[in-house]
PDB file of N, CA and C in Angstrom:
ATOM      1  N   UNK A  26     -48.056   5.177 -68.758  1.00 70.00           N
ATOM      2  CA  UNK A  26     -48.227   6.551 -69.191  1.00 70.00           C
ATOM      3  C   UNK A  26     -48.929   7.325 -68.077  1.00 70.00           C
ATOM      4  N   UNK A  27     -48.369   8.427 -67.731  1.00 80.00           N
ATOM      5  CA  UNK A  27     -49.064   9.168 -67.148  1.00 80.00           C
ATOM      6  C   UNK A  27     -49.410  10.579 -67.275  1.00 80.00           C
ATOM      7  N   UNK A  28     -50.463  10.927 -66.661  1.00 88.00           N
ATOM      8  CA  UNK A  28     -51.022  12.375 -66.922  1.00 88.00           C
ATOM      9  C   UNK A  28     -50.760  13.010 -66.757  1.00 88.00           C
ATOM     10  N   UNK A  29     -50.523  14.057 -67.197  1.00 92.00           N
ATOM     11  CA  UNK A  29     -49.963  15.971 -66.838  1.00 92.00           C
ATOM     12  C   UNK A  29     -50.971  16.687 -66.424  1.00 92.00           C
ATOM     13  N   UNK A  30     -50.764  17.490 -65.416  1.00 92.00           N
ATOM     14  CA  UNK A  30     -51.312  18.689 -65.717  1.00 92.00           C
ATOM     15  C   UNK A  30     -50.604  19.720 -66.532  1.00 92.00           C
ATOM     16  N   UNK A  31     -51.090  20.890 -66.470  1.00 93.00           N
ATOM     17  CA  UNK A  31     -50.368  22.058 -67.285  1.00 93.00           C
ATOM     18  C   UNK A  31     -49.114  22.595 -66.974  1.00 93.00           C
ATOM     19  N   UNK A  32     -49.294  22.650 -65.582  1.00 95.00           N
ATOM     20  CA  UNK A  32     -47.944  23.265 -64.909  1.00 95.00           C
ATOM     21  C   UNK A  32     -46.590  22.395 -64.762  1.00 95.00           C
ATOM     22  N   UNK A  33     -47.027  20.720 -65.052  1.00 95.00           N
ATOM     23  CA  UNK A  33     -46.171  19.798 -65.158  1.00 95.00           C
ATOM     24  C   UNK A  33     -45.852  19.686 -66.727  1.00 95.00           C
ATOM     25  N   UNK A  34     -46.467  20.026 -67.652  1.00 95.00           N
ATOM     26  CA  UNK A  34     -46.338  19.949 -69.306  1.00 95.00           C
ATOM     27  C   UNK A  34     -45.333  21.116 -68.985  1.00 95.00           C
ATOM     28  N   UNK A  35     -45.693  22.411 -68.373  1.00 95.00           N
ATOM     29  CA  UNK A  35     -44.327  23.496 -68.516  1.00 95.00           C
ATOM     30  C   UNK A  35     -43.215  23.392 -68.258  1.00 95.00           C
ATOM     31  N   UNK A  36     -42.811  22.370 -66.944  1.00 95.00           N
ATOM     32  CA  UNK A  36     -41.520  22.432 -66.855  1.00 95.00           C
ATOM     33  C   UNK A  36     -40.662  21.488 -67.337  1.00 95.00           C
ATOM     34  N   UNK A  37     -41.845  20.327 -67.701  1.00 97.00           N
ATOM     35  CA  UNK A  37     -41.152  19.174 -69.048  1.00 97.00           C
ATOM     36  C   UNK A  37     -40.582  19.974 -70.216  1.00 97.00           C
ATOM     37  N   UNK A  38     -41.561  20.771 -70.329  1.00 96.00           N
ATOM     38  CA  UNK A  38     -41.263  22.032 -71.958  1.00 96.00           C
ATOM     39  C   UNK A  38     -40.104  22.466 -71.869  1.00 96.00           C
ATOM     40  N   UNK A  39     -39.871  23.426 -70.186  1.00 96.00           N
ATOM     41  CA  UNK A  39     -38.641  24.046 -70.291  1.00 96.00           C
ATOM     42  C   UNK A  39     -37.508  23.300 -70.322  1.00 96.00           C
ATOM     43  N   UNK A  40     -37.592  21.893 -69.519  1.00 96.00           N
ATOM     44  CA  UNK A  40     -36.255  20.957 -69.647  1.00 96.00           C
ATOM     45  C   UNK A  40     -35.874  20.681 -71.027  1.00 96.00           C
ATOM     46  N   UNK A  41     -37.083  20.662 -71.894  1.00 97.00           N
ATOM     47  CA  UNK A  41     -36.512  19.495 -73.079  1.00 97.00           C
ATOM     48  C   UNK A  41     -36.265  21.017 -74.199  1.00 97.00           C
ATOM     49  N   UNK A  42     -36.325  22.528 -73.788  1.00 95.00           N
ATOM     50  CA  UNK A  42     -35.969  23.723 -74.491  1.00 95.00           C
ATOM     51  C   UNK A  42     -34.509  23.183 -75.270  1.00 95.00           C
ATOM     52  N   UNK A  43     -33.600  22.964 -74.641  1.00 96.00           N
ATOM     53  CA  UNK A  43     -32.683  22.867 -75.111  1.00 96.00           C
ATOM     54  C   UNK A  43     -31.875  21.542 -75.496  1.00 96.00           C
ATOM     55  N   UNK A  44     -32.462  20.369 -75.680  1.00 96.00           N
ATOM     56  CA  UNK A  44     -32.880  19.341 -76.589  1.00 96.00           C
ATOM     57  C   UNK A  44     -32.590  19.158 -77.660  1.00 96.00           C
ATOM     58  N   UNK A  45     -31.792  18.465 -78.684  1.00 97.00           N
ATOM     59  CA  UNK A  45     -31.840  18.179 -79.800  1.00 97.00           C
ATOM     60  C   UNK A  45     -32.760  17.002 -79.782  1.00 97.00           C
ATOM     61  N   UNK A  46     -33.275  16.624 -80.864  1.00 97.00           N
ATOM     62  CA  UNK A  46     -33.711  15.390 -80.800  1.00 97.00           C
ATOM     63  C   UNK A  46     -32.919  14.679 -81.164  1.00 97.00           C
ATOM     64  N   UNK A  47     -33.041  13.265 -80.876  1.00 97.00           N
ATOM     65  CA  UNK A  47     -32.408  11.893 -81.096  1.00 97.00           C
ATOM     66  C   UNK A  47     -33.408  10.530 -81.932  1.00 97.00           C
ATOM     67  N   UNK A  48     -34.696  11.289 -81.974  1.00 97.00           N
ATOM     68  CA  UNK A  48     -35.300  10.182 -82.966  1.00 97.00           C
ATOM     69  C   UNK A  48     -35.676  11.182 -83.843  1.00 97.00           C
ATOM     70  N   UNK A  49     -35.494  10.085 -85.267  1.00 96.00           N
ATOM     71  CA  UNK A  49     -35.693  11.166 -86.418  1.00 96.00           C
ATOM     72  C   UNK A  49     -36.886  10.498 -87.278  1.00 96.00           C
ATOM     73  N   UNK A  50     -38.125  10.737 -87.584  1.00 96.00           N
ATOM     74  CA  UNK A  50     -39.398  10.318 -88.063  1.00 96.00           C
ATOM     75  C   UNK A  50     -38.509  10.502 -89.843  1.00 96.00           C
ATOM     76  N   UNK A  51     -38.443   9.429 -90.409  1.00 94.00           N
ATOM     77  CA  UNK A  51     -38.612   9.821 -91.816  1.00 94.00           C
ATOM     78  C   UNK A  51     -39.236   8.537 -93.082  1.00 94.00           C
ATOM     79  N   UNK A  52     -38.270   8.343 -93.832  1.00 92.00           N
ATOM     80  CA  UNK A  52     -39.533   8.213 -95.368  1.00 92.00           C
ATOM     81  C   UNK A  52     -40.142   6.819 -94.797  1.00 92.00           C
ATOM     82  N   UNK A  53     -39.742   6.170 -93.889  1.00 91.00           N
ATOM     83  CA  UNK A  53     -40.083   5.051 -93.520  1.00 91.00           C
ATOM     84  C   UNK A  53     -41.782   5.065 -92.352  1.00 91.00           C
ATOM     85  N   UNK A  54     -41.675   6.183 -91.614  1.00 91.00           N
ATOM     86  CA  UNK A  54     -42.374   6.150 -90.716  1.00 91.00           C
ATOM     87  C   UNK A  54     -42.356   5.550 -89.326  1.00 91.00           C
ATOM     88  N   UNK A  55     -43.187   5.277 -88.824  1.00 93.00           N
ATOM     89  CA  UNK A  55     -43.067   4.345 -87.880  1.00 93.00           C
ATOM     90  C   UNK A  55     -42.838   3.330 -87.998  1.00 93.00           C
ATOM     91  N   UNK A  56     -41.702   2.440 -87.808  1.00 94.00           N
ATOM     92  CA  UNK A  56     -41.517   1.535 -88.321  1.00 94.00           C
ATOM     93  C   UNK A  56     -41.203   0.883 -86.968  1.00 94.00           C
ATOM     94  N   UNK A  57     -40.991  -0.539 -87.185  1.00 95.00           N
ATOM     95  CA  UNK A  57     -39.822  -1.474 -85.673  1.00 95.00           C
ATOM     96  C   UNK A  57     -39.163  -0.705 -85.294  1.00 95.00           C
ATOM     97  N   UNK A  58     -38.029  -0.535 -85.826  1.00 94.00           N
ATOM     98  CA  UNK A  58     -36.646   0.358 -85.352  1.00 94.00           C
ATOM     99  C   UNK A  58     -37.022   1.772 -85.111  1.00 94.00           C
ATOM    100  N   UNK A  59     -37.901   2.529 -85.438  1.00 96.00           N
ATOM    101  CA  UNK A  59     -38.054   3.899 -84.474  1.00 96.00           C
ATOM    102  C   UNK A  59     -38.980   3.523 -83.090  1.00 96.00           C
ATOM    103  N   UNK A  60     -39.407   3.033 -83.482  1.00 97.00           N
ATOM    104  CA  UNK A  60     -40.103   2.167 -81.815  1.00 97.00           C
ATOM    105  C   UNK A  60     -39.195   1.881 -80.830  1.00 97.00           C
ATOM    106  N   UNK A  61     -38.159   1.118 -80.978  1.00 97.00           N
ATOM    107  CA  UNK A  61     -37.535   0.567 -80.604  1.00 97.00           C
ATOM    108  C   UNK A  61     -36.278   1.869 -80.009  1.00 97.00           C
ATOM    109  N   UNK A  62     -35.655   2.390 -80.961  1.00 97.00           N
ATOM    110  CA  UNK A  62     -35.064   3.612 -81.189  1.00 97.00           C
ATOM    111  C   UNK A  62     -35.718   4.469 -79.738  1.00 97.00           C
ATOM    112  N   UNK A  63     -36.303   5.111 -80.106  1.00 97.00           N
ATOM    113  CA  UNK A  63     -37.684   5.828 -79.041  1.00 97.00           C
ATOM    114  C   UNK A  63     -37.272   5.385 -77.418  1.00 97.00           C
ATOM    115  N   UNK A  64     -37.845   4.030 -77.688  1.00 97.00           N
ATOM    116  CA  UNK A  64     -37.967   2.992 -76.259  1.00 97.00           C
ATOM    117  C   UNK A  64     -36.473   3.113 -75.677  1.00 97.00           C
ATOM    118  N   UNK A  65     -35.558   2.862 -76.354  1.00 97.00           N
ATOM    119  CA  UNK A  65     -34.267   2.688 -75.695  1.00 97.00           C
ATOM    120  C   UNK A  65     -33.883   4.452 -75.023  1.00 97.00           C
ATOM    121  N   UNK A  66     -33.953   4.999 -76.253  1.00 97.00           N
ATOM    122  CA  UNK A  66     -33.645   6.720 -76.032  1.00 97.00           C
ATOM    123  C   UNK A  66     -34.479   7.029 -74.423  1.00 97.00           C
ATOM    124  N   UNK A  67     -35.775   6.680 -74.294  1.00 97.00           N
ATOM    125  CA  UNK A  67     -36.474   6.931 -72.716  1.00 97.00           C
ATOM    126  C   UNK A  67     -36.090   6.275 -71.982  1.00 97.00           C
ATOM    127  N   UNK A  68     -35.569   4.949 -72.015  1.00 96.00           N
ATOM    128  CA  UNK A  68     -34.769   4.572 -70.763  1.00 96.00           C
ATOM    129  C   UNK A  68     -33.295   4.944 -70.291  1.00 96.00           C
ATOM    130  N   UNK A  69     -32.993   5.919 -71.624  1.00 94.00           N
ATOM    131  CA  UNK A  69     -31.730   6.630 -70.938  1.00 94.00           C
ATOM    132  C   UNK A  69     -31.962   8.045 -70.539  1.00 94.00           C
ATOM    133  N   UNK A  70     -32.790   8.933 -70.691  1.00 95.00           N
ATOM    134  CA  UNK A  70     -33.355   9.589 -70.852  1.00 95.00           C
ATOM    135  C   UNK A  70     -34.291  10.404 -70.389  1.00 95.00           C
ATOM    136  N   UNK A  71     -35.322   9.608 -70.133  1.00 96.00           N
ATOM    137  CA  UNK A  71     -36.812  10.027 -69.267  1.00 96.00           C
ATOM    138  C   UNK A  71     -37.202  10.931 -70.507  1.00 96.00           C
ATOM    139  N   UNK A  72     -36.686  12.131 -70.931  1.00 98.00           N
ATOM    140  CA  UNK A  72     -36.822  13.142 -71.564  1.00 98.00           C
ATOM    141  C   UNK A  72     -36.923  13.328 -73.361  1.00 98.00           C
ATOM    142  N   UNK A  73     -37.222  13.321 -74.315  1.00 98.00           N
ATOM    143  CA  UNK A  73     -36.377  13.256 -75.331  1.00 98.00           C
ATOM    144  C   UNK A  73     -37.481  14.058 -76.638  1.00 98.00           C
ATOM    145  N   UNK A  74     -37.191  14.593 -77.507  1.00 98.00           N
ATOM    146  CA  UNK A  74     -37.769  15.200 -78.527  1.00 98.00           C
ATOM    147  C   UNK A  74     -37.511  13.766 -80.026  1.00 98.00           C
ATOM    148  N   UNK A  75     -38.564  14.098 -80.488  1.00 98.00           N
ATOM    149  CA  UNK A  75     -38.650  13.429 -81.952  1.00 98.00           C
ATOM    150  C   UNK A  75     -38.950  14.586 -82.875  1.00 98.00           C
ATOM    151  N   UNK A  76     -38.198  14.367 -84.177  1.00 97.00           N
ATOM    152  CA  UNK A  76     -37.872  15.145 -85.292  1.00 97.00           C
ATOM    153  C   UNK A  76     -38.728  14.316 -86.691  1.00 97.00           C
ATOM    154  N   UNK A  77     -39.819  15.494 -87.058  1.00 96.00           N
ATOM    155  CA  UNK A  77     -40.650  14.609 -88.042  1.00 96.00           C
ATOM    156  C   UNK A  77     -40.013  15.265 -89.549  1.00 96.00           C
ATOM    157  N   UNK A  78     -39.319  14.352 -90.186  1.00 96.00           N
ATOM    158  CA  UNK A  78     -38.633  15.231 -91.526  1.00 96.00           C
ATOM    159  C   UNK A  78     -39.638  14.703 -92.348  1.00 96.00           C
ATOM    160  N   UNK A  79     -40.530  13.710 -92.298  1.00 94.00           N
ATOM    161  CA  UNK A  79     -41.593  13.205 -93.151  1.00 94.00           C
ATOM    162  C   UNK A  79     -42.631  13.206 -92.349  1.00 94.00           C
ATOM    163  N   UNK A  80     -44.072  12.731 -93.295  1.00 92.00           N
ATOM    164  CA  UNK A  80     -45.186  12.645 -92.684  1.00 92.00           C
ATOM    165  C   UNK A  80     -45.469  13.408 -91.601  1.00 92.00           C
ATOM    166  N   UNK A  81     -45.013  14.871 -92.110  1.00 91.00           N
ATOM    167  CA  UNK A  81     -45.301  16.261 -91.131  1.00 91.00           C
ATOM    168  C   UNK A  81     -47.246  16.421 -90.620  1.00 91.00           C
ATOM    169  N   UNK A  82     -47.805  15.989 -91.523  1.00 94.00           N
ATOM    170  CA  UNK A  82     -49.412  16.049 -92.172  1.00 94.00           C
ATOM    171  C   UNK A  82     -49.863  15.485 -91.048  1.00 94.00           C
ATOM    172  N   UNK A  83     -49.343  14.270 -90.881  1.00 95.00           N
ATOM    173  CA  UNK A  83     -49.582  13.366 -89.667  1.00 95.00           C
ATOM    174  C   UNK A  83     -49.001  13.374 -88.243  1.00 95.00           C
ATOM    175  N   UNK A  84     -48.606  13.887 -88.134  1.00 95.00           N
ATOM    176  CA  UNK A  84     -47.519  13.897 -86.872  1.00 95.00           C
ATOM    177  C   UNK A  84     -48.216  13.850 -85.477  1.00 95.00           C
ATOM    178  N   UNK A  85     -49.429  14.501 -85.639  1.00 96.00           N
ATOM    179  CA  UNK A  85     -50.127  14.387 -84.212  1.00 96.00           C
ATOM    180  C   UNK A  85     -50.693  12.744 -84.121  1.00 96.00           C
ATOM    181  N   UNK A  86     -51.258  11.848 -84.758  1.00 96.00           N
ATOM    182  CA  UNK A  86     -51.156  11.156 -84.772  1.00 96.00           C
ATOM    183  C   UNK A  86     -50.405   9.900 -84.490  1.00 96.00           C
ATOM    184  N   UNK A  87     -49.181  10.256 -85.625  1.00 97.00           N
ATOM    185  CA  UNK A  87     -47.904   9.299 -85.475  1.00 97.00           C
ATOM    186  C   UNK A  87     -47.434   9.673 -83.772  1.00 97.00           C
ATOM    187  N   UNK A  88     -47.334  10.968 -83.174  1.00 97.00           N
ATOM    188  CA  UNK A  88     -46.507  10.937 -82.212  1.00 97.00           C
ATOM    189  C   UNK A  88     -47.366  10.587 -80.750  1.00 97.00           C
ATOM    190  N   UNK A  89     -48.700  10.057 -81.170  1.00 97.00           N
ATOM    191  CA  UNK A  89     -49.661   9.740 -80.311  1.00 97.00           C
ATOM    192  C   UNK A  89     -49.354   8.250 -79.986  1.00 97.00           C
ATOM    193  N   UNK A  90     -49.347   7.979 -81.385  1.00 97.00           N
ATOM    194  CA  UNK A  90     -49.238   6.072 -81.683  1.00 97.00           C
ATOM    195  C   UNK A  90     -47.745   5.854 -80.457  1.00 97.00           C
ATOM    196  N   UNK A  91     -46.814   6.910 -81.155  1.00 97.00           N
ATOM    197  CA  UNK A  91     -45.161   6.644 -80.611  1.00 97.00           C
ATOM    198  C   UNK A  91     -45.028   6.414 -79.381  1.00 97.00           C
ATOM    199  N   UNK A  92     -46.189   7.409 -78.634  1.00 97.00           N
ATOM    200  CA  UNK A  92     -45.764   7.350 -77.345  1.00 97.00           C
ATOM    201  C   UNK A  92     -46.934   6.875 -76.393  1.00 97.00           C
ATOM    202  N   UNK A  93     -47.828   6.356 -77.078  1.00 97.00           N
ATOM    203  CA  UNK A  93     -48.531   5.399 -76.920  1.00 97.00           C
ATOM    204  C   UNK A  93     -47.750   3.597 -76.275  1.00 97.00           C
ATOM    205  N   UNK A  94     -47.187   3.663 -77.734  1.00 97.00           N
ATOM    206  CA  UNK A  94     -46.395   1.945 -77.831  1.00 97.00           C
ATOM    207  C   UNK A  94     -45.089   2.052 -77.121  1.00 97.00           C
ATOM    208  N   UNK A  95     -44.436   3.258 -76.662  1.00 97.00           N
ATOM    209  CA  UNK A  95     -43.538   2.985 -75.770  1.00 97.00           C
ATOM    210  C   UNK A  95     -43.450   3.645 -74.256  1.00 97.00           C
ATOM    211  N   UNK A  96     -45.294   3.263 -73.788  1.00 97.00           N
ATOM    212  CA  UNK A  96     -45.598   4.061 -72.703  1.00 97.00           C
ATOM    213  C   UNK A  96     -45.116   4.784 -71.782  1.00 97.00           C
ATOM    214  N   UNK A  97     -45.312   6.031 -72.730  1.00 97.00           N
ATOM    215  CA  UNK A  97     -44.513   7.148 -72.599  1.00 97.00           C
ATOM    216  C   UNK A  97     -45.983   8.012 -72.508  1.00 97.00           C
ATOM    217  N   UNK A  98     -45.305   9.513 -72.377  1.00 97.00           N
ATOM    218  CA  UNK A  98     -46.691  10.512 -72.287  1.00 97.00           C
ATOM    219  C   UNK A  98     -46.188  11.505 -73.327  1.00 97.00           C
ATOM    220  N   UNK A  99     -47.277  12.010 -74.110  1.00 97.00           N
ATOM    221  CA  UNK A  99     -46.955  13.464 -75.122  1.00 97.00           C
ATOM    222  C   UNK A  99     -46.846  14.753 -74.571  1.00 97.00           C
ATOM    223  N   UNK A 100     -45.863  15.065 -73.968  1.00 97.00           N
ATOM    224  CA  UNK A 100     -45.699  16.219 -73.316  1.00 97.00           C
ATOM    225  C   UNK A 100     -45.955  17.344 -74.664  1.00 97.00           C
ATOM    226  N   UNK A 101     -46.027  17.753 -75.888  1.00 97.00           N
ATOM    227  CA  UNK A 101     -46.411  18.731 -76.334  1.00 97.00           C
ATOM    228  C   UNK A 101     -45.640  18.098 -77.544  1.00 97.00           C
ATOM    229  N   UNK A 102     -46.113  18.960 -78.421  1.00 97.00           N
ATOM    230  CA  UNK A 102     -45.957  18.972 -79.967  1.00 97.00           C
ATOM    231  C   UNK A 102     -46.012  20.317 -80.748  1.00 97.00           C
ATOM    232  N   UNK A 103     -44.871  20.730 -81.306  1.00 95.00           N
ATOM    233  CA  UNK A 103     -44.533  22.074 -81.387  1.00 95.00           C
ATOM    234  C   UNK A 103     -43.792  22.255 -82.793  1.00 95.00           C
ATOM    235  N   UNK A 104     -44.266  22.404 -83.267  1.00 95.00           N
ATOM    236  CA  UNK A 104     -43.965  22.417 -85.226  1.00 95.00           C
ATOM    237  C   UNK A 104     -43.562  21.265 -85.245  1.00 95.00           C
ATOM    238  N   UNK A 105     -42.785  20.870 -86.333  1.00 96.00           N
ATOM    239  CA  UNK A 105     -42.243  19.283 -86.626  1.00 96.00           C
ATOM    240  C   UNK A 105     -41.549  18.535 -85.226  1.00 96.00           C
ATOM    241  N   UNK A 106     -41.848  19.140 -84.402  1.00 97.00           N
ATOM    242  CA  UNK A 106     -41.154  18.078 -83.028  1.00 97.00           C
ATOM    243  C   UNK A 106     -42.030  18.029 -82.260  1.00 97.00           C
ATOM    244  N   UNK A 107     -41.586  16.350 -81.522  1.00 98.00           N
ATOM    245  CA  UNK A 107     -42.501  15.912 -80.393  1.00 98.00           C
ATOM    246  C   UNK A 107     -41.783  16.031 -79.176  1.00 98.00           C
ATOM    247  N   UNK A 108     -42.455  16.287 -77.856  1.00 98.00           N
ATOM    248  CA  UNK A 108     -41.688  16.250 -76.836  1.00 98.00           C
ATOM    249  C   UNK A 108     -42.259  14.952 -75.833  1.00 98.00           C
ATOM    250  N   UNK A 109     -41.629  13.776 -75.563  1.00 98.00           N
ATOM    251  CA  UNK A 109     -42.095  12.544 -75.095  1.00 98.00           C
ATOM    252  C   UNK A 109     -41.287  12.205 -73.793  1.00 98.00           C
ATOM    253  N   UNK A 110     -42.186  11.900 -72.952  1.00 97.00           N
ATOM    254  CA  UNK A 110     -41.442  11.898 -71.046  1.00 97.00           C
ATOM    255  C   UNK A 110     -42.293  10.345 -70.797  1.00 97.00           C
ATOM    256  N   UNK A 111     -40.760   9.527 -70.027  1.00 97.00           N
ATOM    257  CA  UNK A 111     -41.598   8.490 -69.434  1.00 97.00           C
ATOM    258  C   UNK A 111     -40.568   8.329 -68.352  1.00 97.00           C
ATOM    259  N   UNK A 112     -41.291   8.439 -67.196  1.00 94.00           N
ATOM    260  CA  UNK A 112     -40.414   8.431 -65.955  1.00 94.00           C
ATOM    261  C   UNK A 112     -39.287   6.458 -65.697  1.00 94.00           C
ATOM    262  N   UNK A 113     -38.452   7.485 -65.217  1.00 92.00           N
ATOM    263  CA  UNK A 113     -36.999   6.390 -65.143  1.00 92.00           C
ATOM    264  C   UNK A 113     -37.717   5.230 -64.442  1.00 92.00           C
ATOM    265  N   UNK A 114     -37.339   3.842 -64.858  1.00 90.00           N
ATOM    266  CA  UNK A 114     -37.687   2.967 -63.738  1.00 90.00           C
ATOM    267  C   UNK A 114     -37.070   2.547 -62.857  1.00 90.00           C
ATOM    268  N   UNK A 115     -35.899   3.268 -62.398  1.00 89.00           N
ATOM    269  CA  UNK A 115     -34.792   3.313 -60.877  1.00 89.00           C
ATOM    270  C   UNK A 115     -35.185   4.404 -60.591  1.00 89.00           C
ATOM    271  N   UNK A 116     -35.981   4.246 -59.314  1.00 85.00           N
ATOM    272  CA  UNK A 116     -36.429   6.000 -58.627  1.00 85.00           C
ATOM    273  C   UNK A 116     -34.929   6.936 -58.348  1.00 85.00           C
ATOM    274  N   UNK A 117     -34.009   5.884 -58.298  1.00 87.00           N
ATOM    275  CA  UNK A 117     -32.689   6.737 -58.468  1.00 87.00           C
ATOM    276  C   UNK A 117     -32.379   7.816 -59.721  1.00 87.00           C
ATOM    277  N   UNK A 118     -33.226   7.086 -60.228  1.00 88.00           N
ATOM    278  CA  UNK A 118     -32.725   7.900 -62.153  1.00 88.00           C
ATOM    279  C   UNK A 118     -33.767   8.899 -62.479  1.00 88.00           C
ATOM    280  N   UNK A 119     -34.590   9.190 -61.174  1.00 90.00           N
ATOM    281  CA  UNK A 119     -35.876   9.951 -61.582  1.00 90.00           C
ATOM    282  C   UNK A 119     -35.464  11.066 -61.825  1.00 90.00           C
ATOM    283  N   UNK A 120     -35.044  12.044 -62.656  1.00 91.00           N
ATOM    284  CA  UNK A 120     -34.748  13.131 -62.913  1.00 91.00           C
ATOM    285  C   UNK A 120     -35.785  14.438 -62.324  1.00 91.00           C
ATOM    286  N   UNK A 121     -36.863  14.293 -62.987  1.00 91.00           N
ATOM    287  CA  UNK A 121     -37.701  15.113 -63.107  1.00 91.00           C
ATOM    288  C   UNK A 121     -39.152  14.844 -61.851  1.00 91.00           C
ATOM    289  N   UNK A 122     -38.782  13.796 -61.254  1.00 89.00           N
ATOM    290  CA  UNK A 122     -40.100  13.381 -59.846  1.00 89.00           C
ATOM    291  C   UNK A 122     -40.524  14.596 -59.014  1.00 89.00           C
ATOM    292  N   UNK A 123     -39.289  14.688 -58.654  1.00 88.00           N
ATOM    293  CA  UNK A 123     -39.706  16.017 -57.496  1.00 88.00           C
ATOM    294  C   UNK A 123     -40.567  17.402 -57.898  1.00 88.00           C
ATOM    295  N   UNK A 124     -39.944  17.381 -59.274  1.00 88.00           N
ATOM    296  CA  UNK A 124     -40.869  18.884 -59.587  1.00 88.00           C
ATOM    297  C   UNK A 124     -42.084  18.243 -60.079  1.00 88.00           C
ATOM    298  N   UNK A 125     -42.408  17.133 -60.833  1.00 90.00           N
ATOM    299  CA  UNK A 125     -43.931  16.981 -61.014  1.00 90.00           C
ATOM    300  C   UNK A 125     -44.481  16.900 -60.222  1.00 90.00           C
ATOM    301  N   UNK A 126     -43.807  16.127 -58.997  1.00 88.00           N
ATOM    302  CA  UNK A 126     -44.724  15.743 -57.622  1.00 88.00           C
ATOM    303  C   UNK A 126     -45.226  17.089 -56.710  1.00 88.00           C
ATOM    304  N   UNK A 127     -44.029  18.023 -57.019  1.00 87.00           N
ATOM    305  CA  UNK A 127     -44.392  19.727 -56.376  1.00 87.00           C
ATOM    306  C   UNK A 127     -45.913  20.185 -57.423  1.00 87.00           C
ATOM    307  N   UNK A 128     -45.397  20.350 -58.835  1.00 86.00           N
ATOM    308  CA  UNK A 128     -46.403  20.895 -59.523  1.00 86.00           C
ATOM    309  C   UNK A 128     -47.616  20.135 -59.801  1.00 86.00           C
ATOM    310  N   UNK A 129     -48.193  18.856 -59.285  1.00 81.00           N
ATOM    311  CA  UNK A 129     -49.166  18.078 -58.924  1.00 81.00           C
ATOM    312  C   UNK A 129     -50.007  18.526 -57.725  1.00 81.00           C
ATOM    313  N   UNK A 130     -49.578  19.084 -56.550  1.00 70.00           N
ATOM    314  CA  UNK A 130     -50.185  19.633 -55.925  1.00 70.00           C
ATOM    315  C   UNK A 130     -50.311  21.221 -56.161  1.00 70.00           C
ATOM    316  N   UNK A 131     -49.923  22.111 -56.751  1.00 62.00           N
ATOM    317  CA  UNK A 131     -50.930  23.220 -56.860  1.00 62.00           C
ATOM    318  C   UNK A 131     -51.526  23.888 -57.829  1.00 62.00           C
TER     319      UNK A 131
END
C-alpha cells in the first residue's frame, strides 16, 4: 500500500470519474469472495470503484478493511462508492506511474 498525497488522490479521482464499479458490497459483506473478487479486479486493473448496496453505515470502515487485505490504497470514498488503486506488478502495466511520480514531486 502506498501513500498519496492530494494532488495524486486527484488524478486517481479523475481517472476512476468515469468508472462503473465491478465489486458490489452487499447482504453478505465482506466476505472470501469479495476479497478475492477485489484482489483479482486490481490486478487487472490498478484502478477500480466498489459499490456499497448494504452496510452503507459502515462503509468507511469496511472499505478500509478491503483495501487494507488486498494491499491496495483508499483513494477516496464518495457516497456509497469506494475508489481503490494498487499499482500493476509489471512496470509494463503501470498505468498511472508517471503521473503519480510527476505529482509526488510538487
Amino acid at each position: 500500500m502506498i501513500e498519496l498525497n492530494s494532488k495524486q488522490r486527484k488524478i486517481l479521482e479523475k481517472a476512476a470519474h468515469d468508472l462503473e464499479p465491478v465489486v458490489i458490497i452487499g447482504g453478505r459483506g465482506l466476505s472470501e469472495g469479495v476479497v478475492q473478487m477485489t484482489d483479482s479486479q486490481l490486478k487487472m486493473h490498478e484502478l477500480i470503484k466498489v459499490c456499497f448496496n448494504e452496510f452503507k453505515d459502515e462503509k468507511k470502515e469496511l472499505a478500509k478493511n478491503l483495501a487494507d487485505q488486498c494491499n491496495a490504497t483508499l483513494v477516496r470514498l464518495i457516497g456509497n462508492r469506494a475508489i481503490l488503486y494498487r499499482e500493476a506488478e509489471e512496470s509494463e502495466k503501470r498505468a498511472f506511474e508517471k503521473l503519480l511520480l510527476r505529482a509526488e514531486k510538487h
